[in-house]
Each structure stands twice: as structure tokens, then as C-alpha cells.
Amino acid sequence: GSQGAMGDRWDEAVEQLFGFLEAIGEESRFDLVLFHDYGEAWRMGELVPADAKNLVKAREWIDVQIPNGGTALRMGVETALAMDKQGRIDLQKLEADCVVVLCDGDTNEGSGWVARFLEETNARARILFYGVQIGGDGDGTLEALANGSGGEFAHIE
């Protein structure tokens, strides 16, 4: 793993992620989005079955990623939902019904964008957000996304 507290949080987030993906079963479909200074998708919005073959491929992808820079959570959400430059979601193409966000809770943008996003964008998309904060104090963004969408929030020390 990486060095220091950030490396410990990264390793914990990866373990939590793959524990979750193994538990949801092969019928479920997923993609991964890494958000640091920008949002970077593994499958670019194409959801794949959570079977053993795809979990191995996802693990290979995540293992070569190096967390760096900030925590651009909003860009990560936009990437996960394939939002266009005007902030719109093509509901005909949107496959996801939930988004699980794992991070230390301290984001680049803060939580100011969440209320408008939930009201203007997610009111139509109806995505459930689940926030998992690994360590850190957080800035309220994960809780706001989770609580405002009907999802859940958890803090892991």
C-alpha cells in the first residue's frame, strides 16, 4: 500500500469496496469511479456483472491507481452518472440505481452543491447515495448526499 495515513485509508477503502462487491452477488452490476483531482471511470459508465472475473479485473485496475491530489467528489459523481457539460443525465442510458461513495469525507468542493444537485438533477434520476467515510473529520458532503437521496451514511475510523 501507499505510505502513511492516506495509504492506510486507501487500503481500507479498497478492502471495504471489494467486500461490498463480493457481497452484492453476481446478479448485481457495477462500475468503479476513482475521484482525485478529476473523476476517472474504470468502465466509463458501462455496468458489468459483479462476478469473479470482473472482480479480478476491477482489482487489477484499482491496484495500479495511485490516489493523488484532492478529492473532487462532485466530478466523481458527474462521471459516475455520465452527466454532460450542462449537468444533465440521459435517463434513457442511466443504468445505475445507487452510488456508493468511499472517501475520507473531506472534499475539494464542500457540500454547497449537494442540495441543488439533489433538487434539480437527482429528483429525476432518483439515485440512492451511500456514503462511507474512512477516517477523517469530513465536511458534511457524504452525509448530505446520503441523507438527501434516501441512502445511508457510515463512518469507519
PDB file of C-alpha atoms in Angstrom:
ATOM      1  CA  GLY A   1       0.000   0.000   0.000  1.00  0.00           C
ATOM      2  CA  SER A   2       0.826   3.691  -0.003  1.00  0.00           C
ATOM      3  CA  GLN A   3       2.695   5.458   2.770  1.00  0.00           C
ATOM      4  CA  GLY A   4       1.211   6.881   5.976  1.00  0.00           C
ATOM      5  CA  ALA A   5      -2.368   7.674   6.991  1.00  0.00           C
ATOM      6  CA  MET A   6      -3.548   8.340   3.433  1.00  0.00           C
ATOM      7  CA  GLY A   7      -2.215   4.924   2.387  1.00  0.00           C
ATOM      8  CA  ASP A   8      -3.938   3.262   5.327  1.00  0.00           C
ATOM      9  CA  ARG A   9      -7.254   4.953   4.396  1.00  0.00           C
ATOM     10  CA  TRP A  10      -6.795   3.995   0.730  1.00  0.00           C
ATOM     11  CA  ASP A  11      -6.096   0.353   1.628  1.00  0.00           C
ATOM     12  CA  GLU A  12      -9.113   0.309   3.966  1.00  0.00           C
ATOM     13  CA  ALA A  13     -11.352   1.851   1.280  1.00  0.00           C
ATOM     14  CA  VAL A  14     -10.238  -0.763  -1.270  1.00  0.00           C
ATOM     15  CA  GLU A  15     -10.906  -3.593   1.190  1.00  0.00           C
ATOM     16  CA  GLN A  16     -14.356  -2.173   2.055  1.00  0.00           C
ATOM     17  CA  LEU A  17     -15.121  -1.764  -1.659  1.00  0.00           C
ATOM     18  CA  PHE A  18     -14.259  -5.338  -2.599  1.00  0.00           C
ATOM     19  CA  GLY A  19     -16.016  -6.756   0.452  1.00  0.00           C
ATOM     20  CA  PHE A  20     -19.140  -4.930  -0.702  1.00  0.00           C
ATOM     21  CA  LEU A  21     -18.760  -6.056  -4.328  1.00  0.00           C
ATOM     22  CA  GLU A  22     -18.373  -9.688  -3.270  1.00  0.00           C
ATOM     23  CA  ALA A  23     -21.441  -9.418  -1.024  1.00  0.00           C
ATOM     24  CA  ILE A  24     -23.829  -7.922  -3.611  1.00  0.00           C
ATOM     25  CA  GLY A  25     -23.714 -11.057  -5.740  1.00  0.00           C
ATOM     26  CA  GLU A  26     -23.206 -11.846  -9.410  1.00  0.00           C
ATOM     27  CA  GLU A  27     -26.663 -10.606 -10.442  1.00  0.00           C
ATOM     28  CA  SER A  28     -25.677  -7.070  -9.466  1.00  0.00           C
ATOM     29  CA  ARG A  29     -23.835  -4.828 -11.903  1.00  0.00           C
ATOM     30  CA  PHE A  30     -21.221  -2.186 -11.115  1.00  0.00           C
ATOM     31  CA  ASP A  31     -18.600   0.264 -12.335  1.00  0.00           C
ATOM     32  CA  LEU A  32     -15.824   1.999 -10.392  1.00  0.00           C
ATOM     33  CA  VAL A  33     -15.011   5.700 -10.429  1.00  0.00           C
ATOM     34  CA  LEU A  34     -11.849   6.993  -8.826  1.00  0.00           C
ATOM     35  CA  PHE A  35     -12.071  10.661  -7.907  1.00  0.00           C
ATOM     36  CA  HIS A  36      -8.975  12.624  -7.057  1.00  0.00           C
ATOM     37  CA  ASP A  37      -8.329  15.868  -8.969  1.00  0.00           C
ATOM     38  CA  TYR A  38     -10.855  14.577 -11.537  1.00  0.00           C
ATOM     39  CA  GLY A  39     -13.222  11.632 -11.976  1.00  0.00           C
ATOM     40  CA  GLU A  40     -11.788   8.548 -13.688  1.00  0.00           C
ATOM     41  CA  ALA A  41     -14.064   5.614 -14.546  1.00  0.00           C
ATOM     42  CA  TRP A  42     -12.988   2.001 -14.949  1.00  0.00           C
ATOM     43  CA  ARG A  43     -15.737   1.020 -17.410  1.00  0.00           C
ATOM     44  CA  MET A  44     -16.865   4.555 -18.395  1.00  0.00           C
ATOM     45  CA  GLY A  45     -20.420   4.098 -17.161  1.00  0.00           C
ATOM     46  CA  GLU A  46     -20.889   0.573 -18.520  1.00  0.00           C
ATOM     47  CA  LEU A  47     -22.096  -1.592 -15.671  1.00  0.00           C
ATOM     48  CA  VAL A  48     -20.721  -5.134 -15.588  1.00  0.00           C
ATOM     49  CA  PRO A  49     -21.797  -8.167 -13.515  1.00  0.00           C
ATOM     50  CA  ALA A  50     -20.194  -8.451 -10.063  1.00  0.00           C
ATOM     51  CA  ASP A  51     -18.872 -11.919 -10.933  1.00  0.00           C
ATOM     52  CA  ALA A  52     -15.445 -13.352 -10.078  1.00  0.00           C
ATOM     53  CA  LYS A  53     -13.956 -12.484 -13.490  1.00  0.00           C
ATOM     54  CA  ASN A  54     -14.956  -8.815 -13.294  1.00  0.00           C
ATOM     55  CA  LEU A  55     -13.901  -8.523  -9.645  1.00  0.00           C
ATOM     56  CA  VAL A  56     -10.415  -9.740 -10.633  1.00  0.00           C
ATOM     57  CA  LYS A  57     -10.282  -7.192 -13.494  1.00  0.00           C
ATOM     58  CA  ALA A  58     -11.548  -4.405 -11.202  1.00  0.00           C
ATOM     59  CA  ARG A  59      -8.940  -5.307  -8.579  1.00  0.00           C
ATOM     60  CA  GLU A  60      -6.198  -5.222 -11.237  1.00  0.00           C
ATOM     61  CA  TRP A  61      -7.364  -1.727 -12.283  1.00  0.00           C
ATOM     62  CA  ILE A  62      -7.639  -0.332  -8.757  1.00  0.00           C
ATOM     63  CA  ASP A  63      -4.280  -1.818  -7.721  1.00  0.00           C
ATOM     64  CA  VAL A  64      -2.394   0.311 -10.273  1.00  0.00           C
ATOM     65  CA  GLN A  65      -4.228   3.509  -9.312  1.00  0.00           C
ATOM     66  CA  ILE A  66      -2.338   5.989  -7.177  1.00  0.00           C
ATOM     67  CA  PRO A  67      -4.556   8.286  -5.104  1.00  0.00           C
ATOM     68  CA  ASN A  68      -3.200  11.794  -5.586  1.00  0.00           C
ATOM     69  CA  GLY A  69      -4.290  15.380  -5.420  1.00  0.00           C
ATOM     70  CA  GLY A  70      -7.573  16.447  -3.938  1.00  0.00           C
ATOM     71  CA  THR A  71     -10.960  14.827  -3.531  1.00  0.00           C
ATOM     72  CA  ALA A  72     -13.092  16.044  -6.427  1.00  0.00           C
ATOM     73  CA  LEU A  73     -16.250  14.271  -5.256  1.00  0.00           C
ATOM     74  CA  ARG A  74     -18.625  16.307  -7.403  1.00  0.00           C
ATOM     75  CA  MET A  75     -16.627  15.399 -10.532  1.00  0.00           C
ATOM     76  CA  GLY A  76     -16.677  11.786  -9.414  1.00  0.00           C
ATOM     77  CA  VAL A  77     -20.482  11.861  -9.106  1.00  0.00           C
ATOM     78  CA  GLU A  78     -20.795  13.543 -12.514  1.00  0.00           C
ATOM     79  CA  THR A  79     -18.541  10.872 -14.051  1.00  0.00           C
ATOM     80  CA  ALA A  80     -20.453   8.040 -12.361  1.00  0.00           C
ATOM     81  CA  LEU A  81     -23.762   9.339 -13.726  1.00  0.00           C
ATOM     82  CA  ALA A  82     -22.313  10.240 -17.172  1.00  0.00           C
ATOM     83  CA  MET A  83     -23.553  13.829 -16.809  1.00  0.00           C
ATOM     84  CA  ASP A  84     -22.995  16.157 -19.758  1.00  0.00           C
ATOM     85  CA  LYS A  85     -21.323  19.577 -19.552  1.00  0.00           C
ATOM     86  CA  GLN A  86     -24.687  21.208 -18.741  1.00  0.00           C
ATOM     87  CA  GLY A  87     -25.116  18.872 -15.785  1.00  0.00           C
ATOM     88  CA  ARG A  88     -27.816  16.739 -17.404  1.00  0.00           C
ATOM     89  CA  ILE A  89     -28.212  12.973 -17.155  1.00  0.00           C
ATOM     90  CA  ASP A  90     -29.501  10.919 -20.089  1.00  0.00           C
ATOM     91  CA  LEU A  91     -32.140   8.949 -18.200  1.00  0.00           C
ATOM     92  CA  GLN A  92     -32.550   6.562 -21.164  1.00  0.00           C
ATOM     93  CA  LYS A  93     -28.922   5.455 -20.783  1.00  0.00           C
ATOM     94  CA  LEU A  94     -28.579   5.626 -16.998  1.00  0.00           C
ATOM     95  CA  GLU A  95     -28.280   2.085 -15.635  1.00  0.00           C
ATOM     96  CA  ALA A  96     -27.214   2.795 -12.052  1.00  0.00           C
ATOM     97  CA  ASP A  97     -29.747   2.983  -9.242  1.00  0.00           C
ATOM     98  CA  CYS A  98     -27.278   3.539  -6.426  1.00  0.00           C
ATOM     99  CA  VAL A  99     -23.844   5.059  -5.931  1.00  0.00           C
ATOM    100  CA  VAL A 100     -21.573   4.089  -3.051  1.00  0.00           C
ATOM    101  CA  VAL A 101     -19.009   6.777  -2.193  1.00  0.00           C
ATOM    102  CA  LEU A 102     -15.951   5.810  -0.147  1.00  0.00           C
ATOM    103  CA  CYS A 103     -13.620   8.637   0.911  1.00  0.00           C
ATOM    104  CA  ASP A 104     -12.195  10.473   3.909  1.00  0.00           C
ATOM    105  CA  GLY A 105     -15.121  12.892   3.699  1.00  0.00           C
ATOM    106  CA  ASP A 106     -13.005  15.997   3.106  1.00  0.00           C
ATOM    107  CA  THR A 107     -13.826  17.124  -0.436  1.00  0.00           C
ATOM    108  CA  ASN A 108     -12.477  19.844  -2.745  1.00  0.00           C
ATOM    109  CA  GLU A 109     -15.869  21.485  -3.250  1.00  0.00           C
ATOM    110  CA  GLY A 110     -17.528  21.172   0.144  1.00  0.00           C
ATOM    111  CA  SER A 111     -21.219  20.323   0.458  1.00  0.00           C
ATOM    112  CA  GLY A 112     -22.686  23.525  -1.030  1.00  0.00           C
ATOM    113  CA  TRP A 113     -23.533  21.893  -4.375  1.00  0.00           C
ATOM    114  CA  VAL A 114     -25.420  18.919  -2.917  1.00  0.00           C
ATOM    115  CA  ALA A 115     -28.840  20.482  -2.212  1.00  0.00           C
ATOM    116  CA  ARG A 116     -29.153  21.878  -5.743  1.00  0.00           C
ATOM    117  CA  PHE A 117     -27.909  18.609  -7.265  1.00  0.00           C
ATOM    118  CA  LEU A 118     -30.490  16.609  -5.300  1.00  0.00           C
ATOM    119  CA  GLU A 119     -33.299  19.050  -6.158  1.00  0.00           C
ATOM    120  CA  GLU A 120     -32.547  19.650  -9.840  1.00  0.00           C
ATOM    121  CA  THR A 121     -30.777  16.506 -11.038  1.00  0.00           C
ATOM    122  CA  ASN A 122     -31.370  13.638  -8.661  1.00  0.00           C
ATOM    123  CA  ALA A 123     -35.091  14.358  -8.324  1.00  0.00           C
ATOM    124  CA  ARG A 124     -35.375  12.851 -11.838  1.00  0.00           C
ATOM    125  CA  ALA A 125     -32.565  10.277 -11.695  1.00  0.00           C
ATOM    126  CA  ARG A 126     -33.553   9.023  -8.215  1.00  0.00           C
ATOM    127  CA  ILE A 127     -30.153   7.564  -7.386  1.00  0.00           C
ATOM    128  CA  LEU A 128     -29.600   6.383  -3.827  1.00  0.00           C
ATOM    129  CA  PHE A 129     -26.231   7.531  -2.480  1.00  0.00           C
ATOM    130  CA  TYR A 130     -24.461   5.604   0.238  1.00  0.00           C
ATOM    131  CA  GLY A 131     -21.597   7.452   1.912  1.00  0.00           C
ATOM    132  CA  VAL A 132     -18.781   5.583   3.653  1.00  0.00           C
ATOM    133  CA  GLN A 133     -16.306   7.902   5.346  1.00  0.00           C
ATOM    134  CA  ILE A 134     -12.963   6.255   6.085  1.00  0.00           C
ATOM    135  CA  GLY A 135     -11.340   8.187   8.956  1.00  0.00           C
ATOM    136  CA  GLY A 136     -11.097  11.962   8.778  1.00  0.00           C
ATOM    137  CA  ASP A 137     -13.485  14.625  10.013  1.00  0.00           C
ATOM    138  CA  GLY A 138     -15.401  15.161   6.773  1.00  0.00           C
ATOM    139  CA  ASP A 139     -17.118  18.299   5.533  1.00  0.00           C
ATOM    140  CA  GLY A 140     -20.716  17.046   5.544  1.00  0.00           C
ATOM    141  CA  THR A 141     -20.877  16.211   1.824  1.00  0.00           C
ATOM    142  CA  LEU A 142     -21.223  12.439   2.224  1.00  0.00           C
ATOM    143  CA  GLU A 143     -23.949  12.802   4.855  1.00  0.00           C
ATOM    144  CA  ALA A 144     -25.820  15.366   2.724  1.00  0.00           C
ATOM    145  CA  LEU A 145     -25.757  13.132  -0.367  1.00  0.00           C
ATOM    146  CA  ALA A 146     -26.765  10.027   1.564  1.00  0.00           C
ATOM    147  CA  ASN A 147     -29.465  11.599   3.721  1.00  0.00           C
ATOM    148  CA  GLY A 148     -30.857  13.756   0.912  1.00  0.00           C
ATOM    149  CA  SER A 149     -31.207  10.838  -1.503  1.00  0.00           C
ATOM    150  CA  GLY A 150     -32.633   8.278   0.941  1.00  0.00           C
ATOM    151  CA  GLY A 151     -29.368   6.348   1.224  1.00  0.00           C
ATOM    152  CA  GLU A 152     -27.274   5.742   4.327  1.00  0.00           C
ATOM    153  CA  PHE A 153     -24.066   7.129   5.789  1.00  0.00           C
ATOM    154  CA  ALA A 154     -21.416   5.287   7.794  1.00  0.00           C
ATOM    155  CA  HIS A 155     -18.153   6.491   9.368  1.00  0.00           C
ATOM    156  CA  ILE A 156     -15.349   3.944   9.734  1.00  0.00           C
ATOM    157  CA  GLU A 157     -12.433   5.028  11.929  1.00  0.00           C
TER     158      GLU A 157
END
